[in-house]
Amino acid sequence: MELNILDMYSDTLNIYGDIGNLISIKKRCEWRGIEVNQESFSVGQENNLDYENVDMVLIGGGSDKSQAAVSNDLLKQRNDLENYIENDGVLLAICGSYQMFGNKYSSFNENSIPCLEIFDMETIAQEERLTGNILIENSLGLRPRTLVGFENHGGRTYHKYDVLGNVEVGYGNNDESKEEGLSYKNFIGTYLHGAFLPKNPHMADHLILNALKNKYDIDSLEPLNDDIELQAHDFMANKLLKSKK
């Protein structure tokens, strides 16, 4: 089996080590004997992407300045990305790139960043940032039930789609709803940095399995020894739960 992974803008959108998501996916595939073909795409690169042969797309987060540099370039991919998502393509968008899949992003200084307008979602930035470690209970039925990460965003995001999870500690989409992320078909948008996937191997396997299901007749992955990864996950989860009391 093999997976074709599109790594988008990791040279620009890689705040808080989001490139670790790609590394995690590749290693977990390698340990299972799944071949990974990686293609990287950067700002200004000629648009010759063949999304029909892409199995997974990974996009990290960045500052408003980095988002602005990427947004106009990303708009060139808009129709291809929408078709990819609607056809059950697996896509993980972190923080700033998550925001760009909505209708509107307004910064607190009244500047706006062009968005893809794929989801009916709005992000309104405020000067006070939502920052800190975050713990959520995932809505995907994954075990462990918790997902951990780090968030640092001025944007408050609002939508009516299914969410990645409910916030137990931290902020998530905004400082009102106690909801985090967006889940639509095989698209996952989230504010969790850290990198996200190394500390949440069950989430990484969820993405890998769904990508493989689009190509092969399988319904499960070969188990891995995740003792070290889950120790890291459990340490942070337990620490945050204690801080909640």
PDB file of C-alpha atoms in Angstrom:
ATOM      1  CA  MET A   1       0.000   0.000   0.000  1.00  0.00           C
ATOM      2  CA  GLU A   2       1.072   3.584  -0.552  1.00  0.00           C
ATOM      3  CA  LEU A   3      -0.056   7.106   0.277  1.00  0.00           C
ATOM      4  CA  ASN A   4       0.584  10.281  -1.705  1.00  0.00           C
ATOM      5  CA  ILE A   5       0.890  13.200   0.724  1.00  0.00           C
ATOM      6  CA  LEU A   6       0.785  16.852  -0.280  1.00  0.00           C
ATOM      7  CA  ASP A   7       2.710  19.054   2.146  1.00  0.00           C
ATOM      8  CA  MET A   8       1.508  22.620   1.515  1.00  0.00           C
ATOM      9  CA  TYR A   9       3.472  25.729   2.528  1.00  0.00           C
ATOM     10  CA  SER A  10       5.423  24.126   5.384  1.00  0.00           C
ATOM     11  CA  ASP A  11       8.285  26.522   4.599  1.00  0.00           C
ATOM     12  CA  THR A  12       5.945  29.412   5.495  1.00  0.00           C
ATOM     13  CA  LEU A  13       3.240  27.942   7.752  1.00  0.00           C
ATOM     14  CA  ASN A  14       5.230  26.023  10.357  1.00  0.00           C
ATOM     15  CA  ILE A  15       4.687  27.865  13.611  1.00  0.00           C
ATOM     16  CA  TYR A  16       5.075  25.749  16.778  1.00  0.00           C
ATOM     17  CA  GLY A  17       6.514  22.862  14.777  1.00  0.00           C
ATOM     18  CA  ASP A  18       3.525  21.954  12.614  1.00  0.00           C
ATOM     19  CA  ILE A  19       5.925  20.116  10.275  1.00  0.00           C
ATOM     20  CA  GLY A  20       5.866  17.466  12.998  1.00  0.00           C
ATOM     21  CA  ASN A  21       2.449  16.401  11.708  1.00  0.00           C
ATOM     22  CA  LEU A  22       4.011  15.351   8.414  1.00  0.00           C
ATOM     23  CA  ILE A  23       6.865  13.584  10.200  1.00  0.00           C
ATOM     24  CA  SER A  24       4.393  11.690  12.396  1.00  0.00           C
ATOM     25  CA  ILE A  25       2.295  10.517   9.453  1.00  0.00           C
ATOM     26  CA  LYS A  26       5.368   9.401   7.503  1.00  0.00           C
ATOM     27  CA  LYS A  27       6.898   7.465  10.424  1.00  0.00           C
ATOM     28  CA  ARG A  28       3.655   5.729  11.341  1.00  0.00           C
ATOM     29  CA  CYS A  29       3.256   4.657   7.732  1.00  0.00           C
ATOM     30  CA  GLU A  30       6.896   3.550   7.522  1.00  0.00           C
ATOM     31  CA  TRP A  31       6.548   1.386  10.649  1.00  0.00           C
ATOM     32  CA  ARG A  32       3.636  -0.399   8.960  1.00  0.00           C
ATOM     33  CA  GLY A  33       5.377  -0.859   5.627  1.00  0.00           C
ATOM     34  CA  ILE A  34       3.152   1.696   3.890  1.00  0.00           C
ATOM     35  CA  GLU A  35       5.062   3.596   1.204  1.00  0.00           C
ATOM     36  CA  VAL A  36       4.769   7.399   1.376  1.00  0.00           C
ATOM     37  CA  ASN A  37       5.260   9.644  -1.626  1.00  0.00           C
ATOM     38  CA  GLN A  38       5.620  13.253  -0.473  1.00  0.00           C
ATOM     39  CA  GLU A  39       5.133  16.327  -2.627  1.00  0.00           C
ATOM     40  CA  SER A  40       5.776  19.793  -1.193  1.00  0.00           C
ATOM     41  CA  PHE A  41       4.148  22.957  -2.503  1.00  0.00           C
ATOM     42  CA  SER A  42       5.305  26.529  -1.803  1.00  0.00           C
ATOM     43  CA  VAL A  43       4.218  30.103  -2.497  1.00  0.00           C
ATOM     44  CA  GLY A  44       4.842  31.094  -6.098  1.00  0.00           C
ATOM     45  CA  GLN A  45       5.222  27.547  -7.345  1.00  0.00           C
ATOM     46  CA  GLU A  46       3.518  26.859 -10.650  1.00  0.00           C
ATOM     47  CA  ASN A  47       0.143  25.236 -10.093  1.00  0.00           C
ATOM     48  CA  ASN A  48       0.519  21.810 -11.614  1.00  0.00           C
ATOM     49  CA  LEU A  49      -0.916  19.776  -8.762  1.00  0.00           C
ATOM     50  CA  ASP A  50      -2.914  16.668  -9.594  1.00  0.00           C
ATOM     51  CA  TYR A  51      -5.364  16.354  -6.703  1.00  0.00           C
ATOM     52  CA  GLU A  52      -6.828  13.163  -8.155  1.00  0.00           C
ATOM     53  CA  ASN A  53      -3.626  11.410  -7.111  1.00  0.00           C
ATOM     54  CA  VAL A  54      -3.364  13.083  -3.676  1.00  0.00           C
ATOM     55  CA  ASP A  55      -4.390  10.972  -0.673  1.00  0.00           C
ATOM     56  CA  MET A  56      -3.724  13.449   2.135  1.00  0.00           C
ATOM     57  CA  VAL A  57      -3.119  17.208   2.394  1.00  0.00           C
ATOM     58  CA  LEU A  58      -1.364  18.792   5.374  1.00  0.00           C
ATOM     59  CA  ILE A  59      -1.298  22.571   5.945  1.00  0.00           C
ATOM     60  CA  GLY A  60       0.188  24.205   9.041  1.00  0.00           C
ATOM     61  CA  GLY A  61      -0.401  27.483  10.824  1.00  0.00           C
ATOM     62  CA  GLY A  62       1.388  30.800  10.907  1.00  0.00           C
ATOM     63  CA  SER A  63       1.191  34.443  11.835  1.00  0.00           C
ATOM     64  CA  ASP A  64      -1.162  36.906  10.126  1.00  0.00           C
ATOM     65  CA  LYS A  65       1.797  38.007   8.016  1.00  0.00           C
ATOM     66  CA  SER A  66       2.481  34.423   6.931  1.00  0.00           C
ATOM     67  CA  GLN A  67      -1.206  33.832   6.243  1.00  0.00           C
ATOM     68  CA  ALA A  68      -1.358  36.927   4.057  1.00  0.00           C
ATOM     69  CA  ALA A  69       1.633  35.675   2.074  1.00  0.00           C
ATOM     70  CA  VAL A  70      -0.030  32.330   1.476  1.00  0.00           C
ATOM     71  CA  SER A  71      -3.681  33.308   1.069  1.00  0.00           C
ATOM     72  CA  ASN A  72      -3.593  34.736  -2.461  1.00  0.00           C
ATOM     73  CA  ASP A  73      -1.516  31.787  -3.600  1.00  0.00           C
ATOM     74  CA  LEU A  74      -3.885  29.323  -1.916  1.00  0.00           C
ATOM     75  CA  LEU A  75      -6.850  30.942  -3.670  1.00  0.00           C
ATOM     76  CA  LYS A  76      -5.483  29.561  -6.946  1.00  0.00           C
ATOM     77  CA  GLN A  77      -6.156  26.077  -5.536  1.00  0.00           C
ATOM     78  CA  ARG A  78      -9.661  26.937  -4.328  1.00  0.00           C
ATOM     79  CA  ASN A  79     -11.801  24.871  -6.712  1.00  0.00           C
ATOM     80  CA  ASP A  80      -9.423  21.912  -6.626  1.00  0.00           C
ATOM     81  CA  LEU A  81      -9.424  21.925  -2.832  1.00  0.00           C
ATOM     82  CA  GLU A  82     -13.211  22.099  -2.628  1.00  0.00           C
ATOM     83  CA  ASN A  83     -13.577  19.180  -5.043  1.00  0.00           C
ATOM     84  CA  TYR A  84     -10.954  17.242  -3.116  1.00  0.00           C
ATOM     85  CA  ILE A  85     -12.810  17.758   0.183  1.00  0.00           C
ATOM     86  CA  GLU A  86     -16.229  16.913  -1.278  1.00  0.00           C
ATOM     87  CA  ASN A  87     -14.769  13.687  -2.700  1.00  0.00           C
ATOM     88  CA  ASP A  88     -13.685  12.586   0.796  1.00  0.00           C
ATOM     89  CA  GLY A  89     -10.065  13.661   0.486  1.00  0.00           C
ATOM     90  CA  VAL A  90      -8.210  13.735   3.814  1.00  0.00           C
ATOM     91  CA  LEU A  91      -7.061  17.215   4.787  1.00  0.00           C
ATOM     92  CA  LEU A  92      -5.654  18.561   8.070  1.00  0.00           C
ATOM     93  CA  ALA A  93      -5.566  22.371   8.405  1.00  0.00           C
ATOM     94  CA  ILE A  94      -3.971  23.946  11.469  1.00  0.00           C
ATOM     95  CA  CYS A  95      -4.832  27.344  12.981  1.00  0.00           C
ATOM     96  CA  GLY A  96      -4.252  29.996  10.300  1.00  0.00           C
ATOM     97  CA  SER A  97      -4.898  27.618   7.415  1.00  0.00           C
ATOM     98  CA  TYR A  98      -8.058  26.392   9.182  1.00  0.00           C
ATOM     99  CA  GLN A  99      -9.277  30.004   9.282  1.00  0.00           C
ATOM    100  CA  MET A 100      -8.607  30.467   5.573  1.00  0.00           C
ATOM    101  CA  PHE A 101     -11.081  27.744   4.597  1.00  0.00           C
ATOM    102  CA  GLY A 102     -13.920  29.949   5.865  1.00  0.00           C
ATOM    103  CA  ASN A 103     -15.761  32.915   4.363  1.00  0.00           C
ATOM    104  CA  LYS A 104     -14.036  35.695   6.214  1.00  0.00           C
ATOM    105  CA  TYR A 105     -11.080  36.523   8.448  1.00  0.00           C
ATOM    106  CA  SER A 106     -11.069  39.983  10.013  1.00  0.00           C
ATOM    107  CA  SER A 107      -8.060  41.058  12.058  1.00  0.00           C
ATOM    108  CA  PHE A 108      -8.448  43.390  15.035  1.00  0.00           C
ATOM    109  CA  ASN A 109      -6.833  46.240  13.060  1.00  0.00           C
ATOM    110  CA  GLU A 110      -9.652  45.909  10.485  1.00  0.00           C
ATOM    111  CA  ASN A 111      -7.497  44.324   7.803  1.00  0.00           C
ATOM    112  CA  SER A 112      -8.850  41.169   6.223  1.00  0.00           C
ATOM    113  CA  ILE A 113      -7.101  38.154   4.754  1.00  0.00           C
ATOM    114  CA  PRO A 114      -8.607  36.614   1.592  1.00  0.00           C
ATOM    115  CA  CYS A 115     -10.328  33.300   2.345  1.00  0.00           C
ATOM    116  CA  LEU A 116     -11.265  30.271   0.271  1.00  0.00           C
ATOM    117  CA  GLU A 117     -14.994  30.506   1.129  1.00  0.00           C
ATOM    118  CA  ILE A 118     -15.337  26.728   1.127  1.00  0.00           C
ATOM    119  CA  PHE A 119     -17.031  26.629   4.538  1.00  0.00           C
ATOM    120  CA  ASP A 120     -19.659  28.978   5.943  1.00  0.00           C
ATOM    121  CA  MET A 121     -17.345  30.059   8.732  1.00  0.00           C
ATOM    122  CA  GLU A 122     -16.167  33.424  10.022  1.00  0.00           C
ATOM    123  CA  THR A 123     -13.127  34.351  12.094  1.00  0.00           C
ATOM    124  CA  ILE A 124     -12.963  37.656  13.922  1.00  0.00           C
ATOM    125  CA  ALA A 125      -9.633  38.537  15.519  1.00  0.00           C
ATOM    126  CA  GLN A 126      -9.237  40.453  18.745  1.00  0.00           C
ATOM    127  CA  GLU A 127      -6.115  41.960  20.274  1.00  0.00           C
ATOM    128  CA  GLU A 128      -6.318  39.675  23.304  1.00  0.00           C
ATOM    129  CA  ARG A 129      -4.993  36.266  22.287  1.00  0.00           C
ATOM    130  CA  LEU A 130      -6.287  32.865  23.368  1.00  0.00           C
ATOM    131  CA  THR A 131      -3.134  31.110  24.475  1.00  0.00           C
ATOM    132  CA  GLY A 132      -2.143  28.014  26.421  1.00  0.00           C
ATOM    133  CA  ASN A 133      -2.276  24.244  26.513  1.00  0.00           C
ATOM    134  CA  ILE A 134      -5.616  22.774  25.492  1.00  0.00           C
ATOM    135  CA  LEU A 135      -7.460  19.528  26.192  1.00  0.00           C
ATOM    136  CA  ILE A 136     -10.543  18.459  24.251  1.00  0.00           C
ATOM    137  CA  GLU A 137     -12.814  15.430  24.178  1.00  0.00           C
ATOM    138  CA  ASN A 138     -12.887  14.355  20.541  1.00  0.00           C
ATOM    139  CA  SER A 139     -16.196  13.892  18.737  1.00  0.00           C
ATOM    140  CA  LEU A 140     -14.838  11.271  16.317  1.00  0.00           C
ATOM    141  CA  GLY A 141     -15.130   8.322  18.677  1.00  0.00           C
ATOM    142  CA  LEU A 142     -11.361   7.910  18.925  1.00  0.00           C
ATOM    143  CA  ARG A 143      -9.655   6.256  21.878  1.00  0.00           C
ATOM    144  CA  PRO A 144      -8.157   7.740  23.943  1.00  0.00           C
ATOM    145  CA  ARG A 145     -11.105  10.143  23.949  1.00  0.00           C
ATOM    146  CA  THR A 146      -8.883  13.164  24.649  1.00  0.00           C
ATOM    147  CA  LEU A 147      -6.740  15.251  22.301  1.00  0.00           C
ATOM    148  CA  VAL A 148      -4.044  17.604  23.592  1.00  0.00           C
ATOM    149  CA  GLY A 149      -2.176  20.511  22.045  1.00  0.00           C
ATOM    150  CA  PHE A 150      -1.162  24.137  22.337  1.00  0.00           C
ATOM    151  CA  GLU A 151      -3.174  27.093  21.057  1.00  0.00           C
ATOM    152  CA  ASN A 152      -2.170  30.702  20.412  1.00  0.00           C
ATOM    153  CA  HIS A 153      -4.627  32.651  18.273  1.00  0.00           C
ATOM    154  CA  GLY A 154      -6.291  36.028  18.270  1.00  0.00           C
ATOM    155  CA  GLY A 155      -9.065  34.808  16.000  1.00  0.00           C
ATOM    156  CA  ARG A 156     -12.462  33.753  17.267  1.00  0.00           C
ATOM    157  CA  THR A 157     -13.985  31.275  14.830  1.00  0.00           C
ATOM    158  CA  TYR A 158     -17.715  30.660  14.428  1.00  0.00           C
ATOM    159  CA  HIS A 159     -19.495  27.982  12.361  1.00  0.00           C
ATOM    160  CA  LYS A 160     -22.372  25.477  12.573  1.00  0.00           C
ATOM    161  CA  TYR A 161     -20.586  22.365  11.299  1.00  0.00           C
ATOM    162  CA  ASP A 162     -19.623  19.371  13.402  1.00  0.00           C
ATOM    163  CA  VAL A 163     -16.656  20.128  15.630  1.00  0.00           C
ATOM    164  CA  LEU A 164     -13.479  18.167  16.273  1.00  0.00           C
ATOM    165  CA  GLY A 165     -14.293  18.116  19.970  1.00  0.00           C
ATOM    166  CA  ASN A 166     -15.533  19.827  23.113  1.00  0.00           C
ATOM    167  CA  VAL A 167     -13.084  21.842  25.204  1.00  0.00           C
ATOM    168  CA  GLU A 168     -12.327  20.602  28.712  1.00  0.00           C
ATOM    169  CA  VAL A 169      -9.363  22.929  29.315  1.00  0.00           C
ATOM    170  CA  GLY A 170      -8.516  25.917  27.119  1.00  0.00           C
ATOM    171  CA  TYR A 171     -10.462  27.962  24.568  1.00  0.00           C
ATOM    172  CA  GLY A 172     -10.831  26.278  21.161  1.00  0.00           C
ATOM    173  CA  ASN A 173     -12.727  28.023  18.371  1.00  0.00           C
ATOM    174  CA  ASN A 174     -13.548  31.017  20.536  1.00  0.00           C
ATOM    175  CA  ASP A 175     -13.888  32.005  24.188  1.00  0.00           C
ATOM    176  CA  GLU A 176     -17.646  31.370  24.279  1.00  0.00           C
ATOM    177  CA  SER A 177     -18.783  28.029  22.846  1.00  0.00           C
ATOM    178  CA  LYS A 178     -16.294  25.571  24.408  1.00  0.00           C
ATOM    179  CA  GLU A 179     -16.085  23.870  21.002  1.00  0.00           C
ATOM    180  CA  GLU A 180     -12.903  23.204  19.036  1.00  0.00           C
ATOM    181  CA  GLY A 181     -12.184  22.755  15.375  1.00  0.00           C
ATOM    182  CA  LEU A 182     -14.300  21.674  12.436  1.00  0.00           C
ATOM    183  CA  SER A 183     -14.991  18.178  11.141  1.00  0.00           C
ATOM    184  CA  TYR A 184     -16.555  17.737   7.703  1.00  0.00           C
ATOM    185  CA  LYS A 185     -16.235  14.458   5.791  1.00  0.00           C
ATOM    186  CA  ASN A 186     -12.450  13.871   5.946  1.00  0.00           C
ATOM    187  CA  PHE A 187     -11.549  17.533   6.504  1.00  0.00           C
ATOM    188  CA  ILE A 188     -10.227  18.424   9.950  1.00  0.00           C
ATOM    189  CA  GLY A 189      -9.571  22.041  10.914  1.00  0.00           C
ATOM    190  CA  THR A 190      -8.149  22.756  14.354  1.00  0.00           C
ATOM    191  CA  TYR A 191      -6.302  25.321  16.453  1.00  0.00           C
ATOM    192  CA  LEU A 192      -4.126  22.624  18.061  1.00  0.00           C
ATOM    193  CA  HIS A 193      -0.395  23.113  17.523  1.00  0.00           C
ATOM    194  CA  GLY A 194       2.404  21.389  19.258  1.00  0.00           C
ATOM    195  CA  ALA A 195       2.868  19.571  16.820  1.00  0.00           C
ATOM    196  CA  PHE A 196      -0.619  18.085  16.998  1.00  0.00           C
ATOM    197  CA  LEU A 197      -0.197  14.518  15.725  1.00  0.00           C
ATOM    198  CA  PRO A 198       2.923  13.264  17.580  1.00  0.00           C
ATOM    199  CA  LYS A 199       1.117  13.754  20.914  1.00  0.00           C
ATOM    200  CA  ASN A 200      -2.099  12.278  19.544  1.00  0.00           C
ATOM    201  CA  PRO A 201      -1.179   9.077  17.662  1.00  0.00           C
ATOM    202  CA  HIS A 202      -4.832   7.974  17.571  1.00  0.00           C
ATOM    203  CA  MET A 203      -5.620  11.116  15.541  1.00  0.00           C
ATOM    204  CA  ALA A 204      -2.722  10.430  13.182  1.00  0.00           C
ATOM    205  CA  ASP A 205      -3.981   6.890  12.609  1.00  0.00           C
ATOM    206  CA  HIS A 206      -7.503   8.215  11.997  1.00  0.00           C
ATOM    207  CA  LEU A 207      -6.162  10.307   9.111  1.00  0.00           C
ATOM    208  CA  ILE A 208      -4.014   7.488   7.734  1.00  0.00           C
ATOM    209  CA  LEU A 209      -6.847   4.958   7.848  1.00  0.00           C
ATOM    210  CA  ASN A 210      -9.340   7.265   6.132  1.00  0.00           C
ATOM    211  CA  ALA A 211      -6.803   8.044   3.390  1.00  0.00           C
ATOM    212  CA  LEU A 212      -6.157   4.333   2.823  1.00  0.00           C
ATOM    213  CA  LYS A 213      -9.889   3.545   2.792  1.00  0.00           C
ATOM    214  CA  ASN A 214     -10.256   5.779  -0.249  1.00  0.00           C
ATOM    215  CA  LYS A 215      -7.880   3.456  -2.159  1.00  0.00           C
ATOM    216  CA  TYR A 216      -7.957   0.028  -0.581  1.00  0.00           C
ATOM    217  CA  ASP A 217     -10.448  -2.442   0.851  1.00  0.00           C
ATOM    218  CA  ILE A 218      -9.389  -2.135   4.490  1.00  0.00           C
ATOM    219  CA  ASP A 219     -11.146  -1.234   7.719  1.00  0.00           C
ATOM    220  CA  SER A 220      -8.291  -1.176  10.235  1.00  0.00           C
ATOM    221  CA  LEU A 221      -4.577  -0.503  10.637  1.00  0.00           C
ATOM    222  CA  GLU A 222      -1.883  -2.778  11.978  1.00  0.00           C
ATOM    223  CA  PRO A 223      -1.466  -1.837  15.677  1.00  0.00           C
ATOM    224  CA  LEU A 224       1.730  -0.095  16.761  1.00  0.00           C
ATOM    225  CA  ASN A 225       3.410   0.049  20.147  1.00  0.00           C
ATOM    226  CA  ASP A 226       2.415   3.577  21.168  1.00  0.00           C
ATOM    227  CA  ASP A 227       3.602   3.391  24.777  1.00  0.00           C
ATOM    228  CA  ILE A 228       5.935   6.408  24.454  1.00  0.00           C
ATOM    229  CA  GLU A 229       3.489   8.526  22.447  1.00  0.00           C
ATOM    230  CA  LEU A 230       0.631   7.780  24.833  1.00  0.00           C
ATOM    231  CA  GLN A 231       2.817   8.531  27.860  1.00  0.00           C
ATOM    232  CA  ALA A 232       3.395  11.999  26.417  1.00  0.00           C
ATOM    233  CA  HIS A 233      -0.303  12.386  25.667  1.00  0.00           C
ATOM    234  CA  ASP A 234      -1.431  11.122  29.084  1.00  0.00           C
ATOM    235  CA  PHE A 235       1.096  13.266  30.968  1.00  0.00           C
ATOM    236  CA  MET A 236      -0.264  16.445  29.383  1.00  0.00           C
ATOM    237  CA  ALA A 237      -3.904  15.338  29.633  1.00  0.00           C
ATOM    238  CA  ASN A 238      -3.593  14.486  33.328  1.00  0.00           C
ATOM    239  CA  LYS A 239      -1.716  17.713  34.058  1.00  0.00           C
ATOM    240  CA  LEU A 240      -4.446  19.785  32.422  1.00  0.00           C
ATOM    241  CA  LEU A 241      -7.256  17.878  34.134  1.00  0.00           C
ATOM    242  CA  LYS A 242      -5.609  18.494  37.503  1.00  0.00           C
ATOM    243  CA  SER A 243      -5.325  22.204  36.727  1.00  0.00           C
ATOM    244  CA  LYS A 244      -9.064  22.246  36.028  1.00  0.00           C
ATOM    245  CA  LYS A 245      -9.947  21.126  39.570  1.00  0.00           C
TER     246      LYS A 245
END
